[in-house]
Amino acid sequence: GEIKVADDLTREPQKRLYELNIRAIDFGYPSLSSSTIVKIEVPINKPVTIAPNNIFHVSEGVKIGTKVGSVNATDPDGALGSNQTLWYILIDKDVPFQINNKSGIIVTTAELDTESMSTYQFGVEVFDNDPAPTTATATVTVVVEDVNDNPPILSSKVYKASVVENQTNIGPVILSLSPSLSVEDKDKNPINRKVRYFLKRSNASLFKIHPKTGIIKVKKTSQFDAETEDKYILEIVVYDGIHRNKSKLVVNVEDINDNPPVFPKTYSYQVGPLTSIGTKFGKVEAQDSDATRRNNRVLYVLIQGSAGKFGVDFITGELYVSSNLTDNTQGEEYNLVIQAFDTGEPSLSGFAKVRIRVTLNKPPIVNDTYVFFVKENSTTTTEIGKITVTDPDMNQNPQEEIVYVISDITGMFTMNSETGLIQTQSLLDREQQEQYIFTVSVINIGAPTHTVSTTVKVIVEDINDNEPIFKSTVGYYGTYTETDLSGVVKLNQEIIATDADAEEYNRDIVYNLSGGGAQLFTFNVLEGTIRVKHPVNIRCDVVDTYDLKVTAIDQGGVGHKTETSLKIVIQDINDNAPIFKKQYKFKTPITAKVGTKVGSVSAIDSDCSLQNNRITYLLKDGGFGKFKIDQDKGDITVADNLVREPVETKYNIVVQAIDNGAPGLSSSTNITILVPLNHPPTIKRSFYFYVLENNKAGIFIGNVVADDPDLQKVKGEKLTFFIADKSAWKSGTLNDDDDNDVTTAAAIDAVADDDDDDDDD
């Protein structure tokens, strides 16, 4: 009962629905049967259809992934099964698009630029997923629409043009730009390439630009003045509705010769009559306001009024003397006319008047007599005074010169020939000359030259210029014997100072005595002598010499001062005996050899002179002749063997100190000399010790004790112990040492030692 496909269902004729009459027959007899109708639906896959016009528009510059459009295809069989779908693919792969395989939506895969490519065409294929699939193809056209994405570009960054200044009665002038003005806009759409022109900057109002053509006109040429503004800088702006761009426009104003030279003032000069030919003394200068060198360059010519005496430099306008001004002394004033003209076309000119006055020299005016005062001993070049001169025309004729000449035969003064200042040339001494009189000539060099004279009197004023001078140039010397109750200091000469000044006030001298101990003395100004105030206070042993200063001050003690030395020596008398300052005690060993120094004594004598304070030392008593003393130094030494009888442990001797004065004075002192004796030590006659036999060496046996009365009294003394008789012991059986310990030197055998003892017995 299985129904099977017997032939290709796609072969014609094709039917969507087949109705089969099926009959069922059994094998009985008679055979029975029944029938039924079986319907078989065979879906037929109809071809896919696609829209014929697939034209899309997209703007350039859109983002990648922007939807361009959608390809729409239909499948007639799509309703027969839910699994019936369409599949879209791009036939051309080198386009900046991709298609969604299921939806057919086309999007961009790259940025689009209509200036590079304005239209794209590519194929799209659509097929279904039927076992016997059908396909369809279509052409897709994408038009890239232009947008305004390119700015307008001017043909140059800088444009230049020119306009002539002050042009009247002419209409608007079109500026000729260099280079020519043009704009480029790369957009495809003419609407996007359409631009408008503008002018910017503060002075743009003087010009007008056509907004469409860019033609620039000057509104009013008469407004331009090269002297006020020779250049205008503007900006040309182009605008395409979105984008702007700009370039610089430089408009130069061309200068014309419309300003004549102008002199800013009148001129007046004064020239000395001795001015040499060719000397420049002034300058005229005209100003031309034109902007360019061609129109504002000025040249000068002398028109009239110089009488051949003056000239003007053609280029600089400098005035100069052209001939000798003293040829005609009556010509004191000249009025010149100077013309200044420029080099423009046509040339313009201006005029100036110059007044020149030539001054003639007039004699100077000076006083008949001048009196000046100066202090004596003023330093050289000290200013004494100045000759003042009045010259009526000096300020009018700077070429004139005043020269001063001094006629001083003494040579004490000098004079500045230019200023008239008188100064000292040497030191002036009032005591030698009180005043000086000389003549000064004043020479006024000019045209003509004049000379006048005056008398100068210089009075020298006295000053305290002389110091007091002591009669002795090496100082003074005096002596005083101590205890002399008269108090007179014996001087080598009287102490007197003199002053060479003429004025009594300057010669009034006051004396002062200074230095250590000056208060102990008095100075008699009239006699020039020195005395001791209190003789008992002057002692040579306190101070033996006074180094003083004697000061002489003039002008009653406020003027110049001079110092000299005064040395007063106190003469000594022997009024002090030598004195021992302490008690002496010496110690020496009994073994000291002859000549060994025991000690030294010293006495002090307060007298100040060597004769009175020199001390001699004598050994007067004691010592049994075993010691002696150095008479000058006081050193005590051993004179004999100290162990020779009589032997003493203590010696008492007397030392006397005598000075060398007249009469001599002395004093004595007792000296103790200790000589310690060495007593023998004492020891017990026998000691008994016990020791075990066979002990090793170094075993302590016992201690031997001895007594020495000098042991603690004599430094460095010690006792030494040793075994005097070793014959009673075997060699090395006992040990001896510096201390008093007895130890074994080897092992001791009691039997052997006993036998030895028996043998010894």
PDB file of N, CA, C and O in Angstrom, residues 270-293:
ATOM      1  N   GLN A 270      74.851 135.039  15.326  1.00  0.00           N
ATOM      2  CA  GLN A 270      75.881 136.026  15.659  1.00  0.00           C
ATOM      3  C   GLN A 270      77.226 135.418  15.340  1.00  0.00           C
ATOM      4  O   GLN A 270      77.549 134.304  15.769  1.00  0.00           O
ATOM      5  N   VAL A 271      78.039 136.137  14.566  1.00  0.00           N
ATOM      6  CA  VAL A 271      79.312 135.604  14.087  1.00  0.00           C
ATOM      7  C   VAL A 271      80.407 136.574  14.511  1.00  0.00           C
ATOM      8  O   VAL A 271      80.269 137.800  14.368  1.00  0.00           O
ATOM      9  N   GLY A 272      81.477 136.019  15.047  1.00  0.00           N
ATOM     10  CA  GLY A 272      82.600 136.854  15.442  1.00  0.00           C
ATOM     11  C   GLY A 272      83.335 137.384  14.235  1.00  0.00           C
ATOM     12  O   GLY A 272      83.443 136.707  13.200  1.00  0.00           O
ATOM     13  N   PRO A 273      83.916 138.557  14.336  1.00  0.00           N
ATOM     14  CA  PRO A 273      84.596 139.160  13.181  1.00  0.00           C
ATOM     15  C   PRO A 273      85.851 138.413  12.769  1.00  0.00           C
ATOM     16  O   PRO A 273      86.310 138.574  11.647  1.00  0.00           O
ATOM     17  N   LEU A 274      86.419 137.629  13.668  1.00  0.00           N
ATOM     18  CA  LEU A 274      87.632 136.887  13.333  1.00  0.00           C
ATOM     19  C   LEU A 274      87.331 135.475  12.831  1.00  0.00           C
ATOM     20  O   LEU A 274      88.256 134.664  12.683  1.00  0.00           O
ATOM     21  N   THR A 275      86.067 135.195  12.593  1.00  0.00           N
ATOM     22  CA  THR A 275      85.709 133.858  12.109  1.00  0.00           C
ATOM     23  C   THR A 275      86.383 133.619  10.764  1.00  0.00           C
ATOM     24  O   THR A 275      86.288 134.439   9.842  1.00  0.00           O
ATOM     25  N   SER A 276      87.064 132.481  10.638  1.00  0.00           N
ATOM     26  CA  SER A 276      87.823 132.206   9.423  1.00  0.00           C
ATOM     27  C   SER A 276      86.902 131.797   8.291  1.00  0.00           C
ATOM     28  O   SER A 276      85.763 131.342   8.502  1.00  0.00           O
ATOM     29  N   ILE A 277      87.411 131.967   7.069  1.00  0.00           N
ATOM     30  CA  ILE A 277      86.641 131.628   5.870  1.00  0.00           C
ATOM     31  C   ILE A 277      86.386 130.115   5.845  1.00  0.00           C
ATOM     32  O   ILE A 277      87.281 129.316   6.103  1.00  0.00           O
ATOM     33  N   GLY A 278      85.166 129.753   5.535  1.00  0.00           N
ATOM     34  CA  GLY A 278      84.775 128.347   5.476  1.00  0.00           C
ATOM     35  C   GLY A 278      84.169 127.819   6.758  1.00  0.00           C
ATOM     36  O   GLY A 278      83.658 126.691   6.793  1.00  0.00           O
ATOM     37  N   THR A 279      84.226 128.632   7.834  1.00  0.00           N
ATOM     38  CA  THR A 279      83.668 128.186   9.111  1.00  0.00           C
ATOM     39  C   THR A 279      82.140 128.139   9.022  1.00  0.00           C
ATOM     40  O   THR A 279      81.501 129.099   8.579  1.00  0.00           O
ATOM     41  N   LYS A 280      81.576 127.040   9.453  1.00  0.00           N
ATOM     42  CA  LYS A 280      80.120 126.892   9.484  1.00  0.00           C
ATOM     43  C   LYS A 280      79.611 127.382  10.833  1.00  0.00           C
ATOM     44  O   LYS A 280      80.125 126.974  11.880  1.00  0.00           O
ATOM     45  N   PHE A 281      78.615 128.221  10.817  1.00  0.00           N
ATOM     46  CA  PHE A 281      78.142 128.813  12.060  1.00  0.00           C
ATOM     47  C   PHE A 281      76.650 128.599  12.304  1.00  0.00           C
ATOM     48  O   PHE A 281      76.121 128.962  13.347  1.00  0.00           O
ATOM     49  N   GLY A 282      75.939 128.029  11.363  1.00  0.00           N
ATOM     50  CA  GLY A 282      74.507 127.811  11.536  1.00  0.00           C
ATOM     51  C   GLY A 282      73.951 126.955  10.418  1.00  0.00           C
ATOM     52  O   GLY A 282      74.687 126.506   9.515  1.00  0.00           O
ATOM     53  N   LYS A 283      72.640 126.790  10.455  1.00  0.00           N
ATOM     54  CA  LYS A 283      72.010 125.917   9.468  1.00  0.00           C
ATOM     55  C   LYS A 283      70.551 126.314   9.320  1.00  0.00           C
ATOM     56  O   LYS A 283      69.863 126.613  10.307  1.00  0.00           O
ATOM     57  N   VAL A 284      70.091 126.343   8.052  1.00  0.00           N
ATOM     58  CA  VAL A 284      68.660 126.481   7.791  1.00  0.00           C
ATOM     59  C   VAL A 284      68.159 125.125   7.322  1.00  0.00           C
ATOM     60  O   VAL A 284      68.878 124.383   6.638  1.00  0.00           O
ATOM     61  N   GLU A 285      66.952 124.811   7.711  1.00  0.00           N
ATOM     62  CA  GLU A 285      66.425 123.491   7.368  1.00  0.00           C
ATOM     63  C   GLU A 285      64.928 123.608   7.116  1.00  0.00           C
ATOM     64  O   GLU A 285      64.161 124.030   7.979  1.00  0.00           O
ATOM     65  N   ALA A 286      64.534 123.289   5.883  1.00  0.00           N
ATOM     66  CA  ALA A 286      63.130 123.294   5.503  1.00  0.00           C
ATOM     67  C   ALA A 286      62.587 121.876   5.546  1.00  0.00           C
ATOM     68  O   ALA A 286      63.319 120.899   5.317  1.00  0.00           O
ATOM     69  N   GLN A 287      61.304 121.786   5.814  1.00  0.00           N
ATOM     70  CA  GLN A 287      60.655 120.482   5.919  1.00  0.00           C
ATOM     71  C   GLN A 287      59.643 120.335   4.781  1.00  0.00           C
ATOM     72  O   GLN A 287      58.830 121.228   4.531  1.00  0.00           O
ATOM     73  N   ASP A 288      59.729 119.199   4.070  1.00  0.00           N
ATOM     74  CA  ASP A 288      58.797 118.882   2.982  1.00  0.00           C
ATOM     75  C   ASP A 288      58.000 117.677   3.416  1.00  0.00           C
ATOM     76  O   ASP A 288      58.555 116.612   3.700  1.00  0.00           O
ATOM     77  N   SER A 289      56.665 117.816   3.486  1.00  0.00           N
ATOM     78  CA  SER A 289      55.815 116.770   4.050  1.00  0.00           C
ATOM     79  C   SER A 289      55.496 115.641   3.088  1.00  0.00           C
ATOM     80  O   SER A 289      54.801 114.688   3.464  1.00  0.00           O
ATOM     81  N   ASP A 290      55.951 115.750   1.834  1.00  0.00           N
ATOM     82  CA  ASP A 290      55.679 114.650   0.893  1.00  0.00           C
ATOM     83  C   ASP A 290      56.308 113.372   1.408  1.00  0.00           C
ATOM     84  O   ASP A 290      57.331 113.387   2.107  1.00  0.00           O
ATOM     85  N   ALA A 291      55.688 112.242   0.995  1.00  0.00           N
ATOM     86  CA  ALA A 291      56.053 110.956   1.593  1.00  0.00           C
ATOM     87  C   ALA A 291      57.287 110.344   0.976  1.00  0.00           C
ATOM     88  O   ALA A 291      58.008 109.597   1.646  1.00  0.00           O
ATOM     89  N   THR A 292      57.568 110.616  -0.289  1.00  0.00           N
ATOM     90  CA  THR A 292      58.660 109.930  -0.966  1.00  0.00           C
ATOM     91  C   THR A 292      59.880 110.822  -1.073  1.00  0.00           C
ATOM     92  O   THR A 292      59.786 112.062  -1.077  1.00  0.00           O
ATOM     93  N   ARG A 293      61.028 110.168  -1.161  1.00  0.00           N
ATOM     94  CA  ARG A 293      62.292 110.894  -1.285  1.00  0.00           C
ATOM     95  C   ARG A 293      62.314 111.739  -2.545  1.00  0.00           C
ATOM     96  O   ARG A 293      62.867 112.839  -2.556  1.00  0.00           O
TER      97      ARG A 293
END
